[in-house]
Coordinates of C-alpha atoms in Angstrom, one line a residue:
M1 CA -9.4 15.1 4.2
T2 CA -9.1 12.7 7.2
H3 CA -8.9 9.0 7.8
R4 CA -10.1 9.2 11.4
T5 CA -13.8 10.0 10.9
L6 CA -14.8 7.0 8.9
D7 CA -17.7 5.2 10.6
P8 CA -16.4 1.7 11.5
A9 CA -19.9 0.4 12.1
P10 CA -20.8 -2.1 9.5
T11 CA -24.1 -2.0 7.5
A12 CA -26.1 -4.6 5.7
A13 CA -24.9 -3.1 2.4
A14 CA -21.3 -3.4 3.5
E15 CA -21.7 -7.0 4.5
T16 CA -23.3 -7.8 1.1
E17 CA -20.6 -6.0 -0.7
V18 CA -17.8 -7.9 1.0
A19 CA -19.7 -11.2 0.6
R20 CA -19.2 -10.8 -3.1
L21 CA -15.5 -10.2 -2.7
H22 CA -15.2 -13.2 -0.4
E23 CA -16.1 -15.5 -3.2
Q24 CA -13.0 -14.4 -5.1
F25 CA -10.7 -16.1 -2.6
I26 CA -9.9 -19.8 -1.8
G27 CA -8.0 -21.2 1.1
A28 CA -8.5 -18.2 3.3
R29 CA -9.6 -19.9 6.5
G30 CA -7.2 -18.9 9.3
Y31 CA -5.1 -16.6 7.0
L32 CA -4.7 -13.4 9.1
A33 CA -1.6 -12.0 7.2
A34 CA -2.8 -9.7 4.5
C35 CA -0.4 -7.2 6.1
T36 CA 2.4 -9.5 5.1
S37 CA 1.1 -10.7 1.7
G38 CA -2.4 -10.8 0.3
L39 CA -4.0 -14.0 -1.1
P40 CA -4.5 -14.1 -4.9
T41 CA -7.9 -13.7 -6.3
R42 CA -9.5 -16.5 -8.4
D43 CA -9.3 -14.2 -11.4
S44 CA -5.6 -13.4 -10.8
R45 CA -4.8 -17.1 -10.5
A46 CA -6.7 -17.8 -13.8
A47 CA -5.0 -14.9 -15.6
V48 CA -1.5 -16.0 -14.5
L49 CA -2.1 -19.6 -15.5
A50 CA -3.5 -18.6 -18.9
D51 CA -0.5 -16.4 -19.5
L52 CA 1.8 -19.5 -19.0
D53 CA 0.1 -21.1 -22.0
R54 CA 0.4 -18.0 -24.1
R55 CA 3.3 -17.0 -26.3
P56 CA 5.0 -13.9 -24.9
D57 CA 3.4 -10.9 -26.6
P58 CA 4.8 -7.4 -25.6
A59 CA 1.8 -5.6 -27.1
F60 CA -0.6 -7.7 -24.9
Y61 CA 1.5 -6.9 -21.8
T62 CA 1.5 -3.2 -22.7
G63 CA -2.3 -3.3 -22.6
V64 CA -2.2 -5.1 -19.3
V65 CA 0.0 -2.5 -17.8
D66 CA -2.1 0.4 -19.1
R67 CA -5.3 -1.1 -17.7
T68 CA -3.7 -1.8 -14.4
R69 CA -2.4 1.8 -14.1
A70 CA -5.8 3.1 -14.9
A71 CA -7.4 0.8 -12.3
F72 CA -5.0 2.0 -9.6
A73 CA -5.7 5.6 -10.6
R74 CA -9.4 5.0 -10.0
L75 CA -8.7 3.3 -6.7
V76 CA -6.9 6.3 -5.3
G77 CA -9.0 9.0 -7.0
T78 CA -6.5 10.5 -9.4
S79 CA -5.6 10.6 -13.1
E80 CA -3.5 8.1 -15.0
A81 CA -1.1 10.9 -16.0
R82 CA -0.1 11.2 -12.3
I83 CA 0.8 7.5 -11.9
A84 CA 4.3 5.9 -12.4
I85 CA 4.7 2.2 -12.3
G86 CA 7.5 0.4 -10.5
S87 CA 8.4 -2.9 -8.8
Q88 CA 9.3 -1.7 -5.3
A89 CA 8.2 1.1 -3.0
S90 CA 11.7 1.9 -1.8
T91 CA 13.1 2.6 -5.3
Q92 CA 10.1 4.9 -6.1
I93 CA 10.6 6.7 -2.8
A94 CA 14.3 7.1 -3.8
L95 CA 13.1 8.9 -6.9
V96 CA 11.2 11.4 -4.7
A97 CA 14.5 12.1 -2.8
T98 CA 15.9 13.5 -6.0
A99 CA 13.6 16.5 -5.7
L100 CA 15.1 17.5 -2.4
P101 CA 17.7 20.2 -2.1
D102 CA 21.1 19.5 -0.5
D103 CA 21.0 19.5 3.3
A104 CA 17.2 19.1 3.4
E105 CA 15.4 17.9 6.5
V106 CA 13.1 14.9 6.1
L107 CA 10.6 14.2 8.9
C108 CA 9.6 10.6 9.5
A109 CA 7.7 8.6 12.1
D110 CA 9.6 6.6 14.7
G111 CA 9.7 2.9 13.7
D112 CA 8.2 3.4 10.3
F113 CA 8.8 0.8 7.6
S114 CA 12.4 0.9 6.4
S115 CA 11.4 1.4 2.8
V116 CA 10.0 4.8 3.7
V117 CA 13.0 6.0 5.7
M118 CA 16.1 4.4 4.3
P119 CA 16.0 6.0 0.8
F120 CA 16.4 9.4 2.5
V121 CA 18.9 8.1 5.1
H122 CA 21.2 7.0 2.2
A123 CA 20.3 9.8 -0.3
G124 CA 23.5 11.7 0.4
R125 CA 23.9 15.4 -0.4
G126 CA 23.6 16.2 3.3
I127 CA 20.0 15.2 3.5
R128 CA 19.0 14.6 7.1
V129 CA 16.3 12.4 8.5
R130 CA 14.6 13.3 11.8
T131 CA 12.1 10.9 13.4
V132 CA 9.4 11.7 16.0
P133 CA 6.4 9.7 17.3
L134 CA 3.7 9.2 14.8
D135 CA 1.1 11.2 16.7
A136 CA 3.6 14.1 16.8
L137 CA 4.3 14.3 13.1
A138 CA 2.0 17.2 12.4
D139 CA 3.2 19.3 15.3
E140 CA 6.9 18.7 14.4
I141 CA 6.7 20.0 10.8
G142 CA 8.4 23.3 10.7
P143 CA 9.9 25.9 8.3
T144 CA 13.1 23.8 7.9
T145 CA 11.2 20.6 7.0
A146 CA 11.5 20.0 3.3
L147 CA 9.4 16.8 3.3
V148 CA 7.4 14.7 5.7
A149 CA 7.3 11.0 4.8
F150 CA 5.0 8.5 6.6
S151 CA 3.0 5.3 6.2
L152 CA -0.7 5.9 6.3
V153 CA -1.0 2.7 8.4
Q154 CA 2.0 1.6 10.4
S155 CA 3.3 -1.9 9.6
A156 CA 4.5 -2.7 13.0
T157 CA 1.5 -1.5 15.1
G158 CA -1.4 -1.0 12.7
A159 CA -1.7 2.6 13.9
V160 CA -3.4 5.0 11.4
A161 CA -1.8 8.3 10.9
D162 CA -3.8 11.5 11.2
A163 CA -3.2 12.4 7.5
A164 CA -5.5 15.4 7.6
A165 CA -3.4 17.1 10.4
I166 CA -0.1 16.2 8.7
V167 CA -1.2 17.6 5.3
A168 CA -2.6 20.8 6.9
A169 CA 0.6 21.4 8.8
A170 CA 2.7 20.7 5.8
A171 CA 0.7 23.2 3.7
R172 CA 1.3 25.9 6.4
H173 CA 5.1 25.4 6.1
G174 CA 5.4 24.7 2.3
T175 CA 6.5 21.1 3.1
W176 CA 6.3 18.3 0.6
T177 CA 4.2 15.3 1.7
L178 CA 4.9 11.6 0.9
C179 CA 2.5 9.0 2.0
D180 CA 3.0 5.2 1.8
A181 CA -0.4 3.5 1.3
T182 CA 1.0 0.0 1.1
Q183 CA -0.7 -1.0 4.4
A184 CA -3.9 1.0 3.7
A185 CA -5.0 0.7 0.0
G186 CA -7.4 -2.2 -0.3
W187 CA -9.1 -2.0 3.1
M188 CA -9.6 1.8 3.6
P189 CA -10.4 4.7 1.3
V190 CA -7.2 6.4 0.1
S191 CA -7.0 9.7 -1.9
A192 CA -3.7 10.4 -3.8
E193 CA -4.9 13.9 -4.4
A194 CA -4.2 14.8 -0.8
F195 CA -0.4 14.3 -1.1
D196 CA 2.5 15.4 -3.2
A197 CA 3.5 11.7 -3.5
L198 CA 1.7 8.5 -2.7
V199 CA 3.5 5.2 -3.1
C200 CA 1.9 1.8 -2.8
H201 CA 3.2 -1.8 -3.3
A202 CA 0.2 -3.9 -4.4
Y203 CA 1.2 -7.3 -3.0
K204 CA -0.4 -6.9 0.4
W205 CA -4.0 -5.6 0.8
L206 CA -4.5 -5.3 -3.0
C207 CA -3.7 -9.0 -3.4
A208 CA -1.5 -8.6 -6.5
P209 CA 1.7 -10.6 -7.2
R210 CA 4.8 -9.1 -5.7
G211 CA 6.6 -6.8 -8.1
V212 CA 3.9 -4.2 -8.9
S213 CA 4.1 -0.8 -7.2
F214 CA 2.7 2.6 -8.0
L215 CA 3.8 6.2 -7.4
A216 CA 1.2 9.0 -7.7
L217 CA 2.8 12.4 -8.1
S218 CA 1.6 16.0 -8.0
E219 CA 2.8 18.1 -10.9
R220 CA 4.7 20.4 -8.7
L221 CA 6.8 17.6 -7.1
A222 CA 7.2 15.7 -10.4
A223 CA 8.7 18.8 -11.9
R224 CA 11.5 18.8 -9.3
M225 CA 12.3 15.1 -9.5
R226 CA 15.0 13.6 -11.8
P227 CA 14.2 10.4 -13.7
V228 CA 17.5 8.7 -12.7
Q229 CA 16.1 5.3 -13.4
A230 CA 14.9 6.1 -16.9
G231 CA 15.0 3.3 -19.4
W232 CA 13.1 2.5 -22.6
Y233 CA 9.7 2.3 -20.8
A234 CA 10.1 5.9 -19.6
G235 CA 10.1 7.2 -23.1
A236 CA 7.3 9.2 -24.7
D237 CA 7.0 6.2 -27.1
P238 CA 8.6 3.2 -25.3
W239 CA 8.8 1.2 -28.5
A240 CA 10.8 4.0 -30.2
S241 CA 13.0 4.4 -27.1
C242 CA 14.7 1.0 -27.1
Y243 CA 18.2 2.2 -28.3
G244 CA 20.5 5.0 -27.5
G245 CA 19.8 8.0 -25.3
A246 CA 18.3 10.6 -27.5
S247 CA 14.6 9.6 -27.2
P248 CA 12.4 12.1 -25.4
L249 CA 10.9 11.0 -22.1
A250 CA 7.1 11.0 -21.4
E251 CA 5.8 14.4 -20.4
D252 CA 3.6 13.0 -17.5
A253 CA 4.5 10.7 -14.6
R254 CA 5.3 7.9 -17.0
R255 CA 8.8 9.3 -17.3
F256 CA 9.4 7.7 -14.0
D257 CA 8.3 4.3 -15.1
V258 CA 10.5 1.3 -15.0
S259 CA 10.1 -1.6 -17.3
P260 CA 7.3 -3.7 -15.9
A261 CA 7.5 -7.3 -14.6
W262 CA 5.0 -8.5 -17.2
Q263 CA 3.8 -11.7 -15.5
A264 CA 3.3 -9.8 -12.2
F265 CA 1.1 -7.3 -13.9
V266 CA -0.9 -10.0 -15.5
G267 CA -1.9 -11.1 -12.0
A268 CA -2.3 -7.6 -10.7
E269 CA -4.7 -6.4 -13.3
P270 CA -7.8 -8.4 -12.1
A271 CA -6.9 -7.9 -8.4
I272 CA -6.5 -4.1 -8.6
G273 CA -9.5 -3.8 -10.9
L274 CA -11.5 -5.7 -8.3
F275 CA -10.6 -3.3 -5.5
A276 CA -11.1 -0.3 -7.7
R277 CA -14.7 -1.3 -8.4
V278 CA -15.8 -1.9 -4.8
D279 CA -17.0 0.5 -2.2
A280 CA -13.9 1.2 -0.1
A281 CA -16.0 2.5 2.8
A282 CA -17.9 -0.8 2.9
V283 CA -14.6 -2.7 3.0
H284 CA -13.3 -0.4 5.7
A285 CA -16.4 -1.0 7.8
Y286 CA -16.2 -4.8 7.4
T287 CA -12.5 -5.2 8.1
T288 CA -12.4 -2.9 11.0
R289 CA -15.5 -4.6 12.5
L290 CA -13.6 -7.9 12.5
A291 CA -10.5 -6.3 14.0
T292 CA -12.5 -4.5 16.7
T293 CA -14.3 -7.7 17.6
F294 CA -11.0 -9.5 18.0
R295 CA -9.5 -6.6 20.0
E296 CA -12.4 -6.5 22.3
R297 CA -12.5 -10.3 22.8
R298 CA -8.8 -10.2 23.8
G299 CA -9.2 -7.1 26.0
L300 CA -6.7 -5.1 23.9
P301 CA -6.8 -1.3 24.0
G302 CA -8.3 0.5 21.0
S303 CA -6.3 2.5 18.5
A304 CA -6.5 6.2 17.6
G305 CA -8.0 5.3 14.2
A306 CA -10.0 2.2 13.3
S307 CA -7.5 -0.3 11.9
A308 CA -7.8 -3.7 10.2
I309 CA -4.4 -4.6 11.8
V310 CA -4.2 -5.6 15.5
T311 CA -0.9 -6.0 17.3
W312 CA 0.1 -6.6 20.9
T313 CA 3.3 -7.1 22.9
D314 CA 4.7 -10.6 22.3
P315 CA 8.4 -10.3 23.0
D316 CA 9.1 -14.0 23.3
G317 CA 6.8 -15.0 20.4
C318 CA 4.6 -17.3 22.5
D319 CA 1.4 -15.9 21.2
L320 CA 2.5 -16.1 17.6
A321 CA 3.5 -19.7 18.3
R322 CA 0.0 -20.5 19.7
L323 CA -1.6 -19.0 16.6
S324 CA 0.7 -21.0 14.3
A325 CA 0.0 -24.2 16.3
A326 CA -3.7 -23.7 15.7
G327 CA -3.1 -23.5 11.9
I328 CA -3.5 -19.7 11.8
V329 CA -1.1 -17.7 9.6
A330 CA -0.1 -14.5 11.5
S331 CA 3.1 -12.6 11.9
G332 CA 5.4 -11.0 14.4
R333 CA 7.0 -7.6 14.0
A334 CA 9.1 -5.5 16.4
G335 CA 8.4 -7.7 19.4
R336 CA 4.7 -7.7 18.7
A337 CA 2.3 -10.3 17.4
R338 CA 0.2 -9.1 14.5
V339 CA -3.0 -10.2 12.8
A340 CA -4.9 -8.6 10.0
F341 CA -8.5 -8.9 8.8
H342 CA -9.3 -8.6 5.2
V343 CA -12.2 -9.2 2.9
F344 CA -11.4 -12.9 2.7
N345 CA -11.8 -13.3 6.5
D346 CA -14.9 -13.6 8.5
D347 CA -16.2 -14.0 12.1
E348 CA -15.0 -17.6 12.2
D349 CA -11.5 -16.4 11.7
V350 CA -11.9 -14.1 14.6
E351 CA -13.2 -17.0 16.7
L352 CA -10.3 -19.3 15.7
A353 CA -7.7 -16.7 16.7
V354 CA -9.4 -16.0 20.0
R355 CA -9.6 -19.7 20.9
A356 CA -6.0 -20.2 20.0
L357 CA -4.9 -17.5 22.4
T358 CA -7.2 -18.4 25.3
P359 CA -5.4 -20.5 27.9

């Protein structure tokens, strides 16, 4: 498995596929911040508004959660039994930390998103975090590395990890793998089957409301984890697990569920279902074409893997201010300006951003 050999060249089929997606979004002109927060789809907006006019119905919400879990499983090519639901990536990663032995070494990338790193930094029990440059992750995995944890796409730079090399190196040393797909799922193909754990918060490229996250687990890792956040929703039968502590937990990954934010899942169901149905390779071709066009127009260097996120040095924030003054929503991270191109963007957005940055 690799994420570096995808052909970034768009095709007529890809453009047609994305044109259909484009119709699901309103108010997207100049919004180049999917890497910060995605825009809601028309169907998500309609579902949330309809829910406000509906009396709360736990049975209805249970069905929504089940369908959303199934859609995410299809999106990342795995089974529903492997998927635990949550509300934040960091708390789900903290669950993975429970599988590690005392004094274990966790290998992370320099400058990775804090939610990937801090759960291990503060896990206690002598667990040690070592960081190395992203492109050195595979080479730095050794016999003492218990787990390698990394974002598939780096938030601060848009760099795409060489997941195939990392997974291969981890297999050679018996090292667990944890991949954060928050900045990847929705614009590039992602396979949960490649990793022991894959976590994803859905409010960015999957355009869901904030408060919906997923953790896909291999059976061998799940067997080592402790359900330290178990509540009624982690029960084999949640509605028979509402009182006391004697109820059995679910036998599959649902034993790591937390009680869902119902309204957030109402909005997430149509959004994640949408991205689960589309051709991920077509979306990848479209979004990276826009990003590559912007990068070339600005004379910025290419990246190791085709990315829908483009960043460049902007220590004083002047370029970000120029974009904002032109009505473009972008972001600044780690002393860099950052723009992102998603299915709701088009060539006019590229042109607007280029003009805003041209003296």
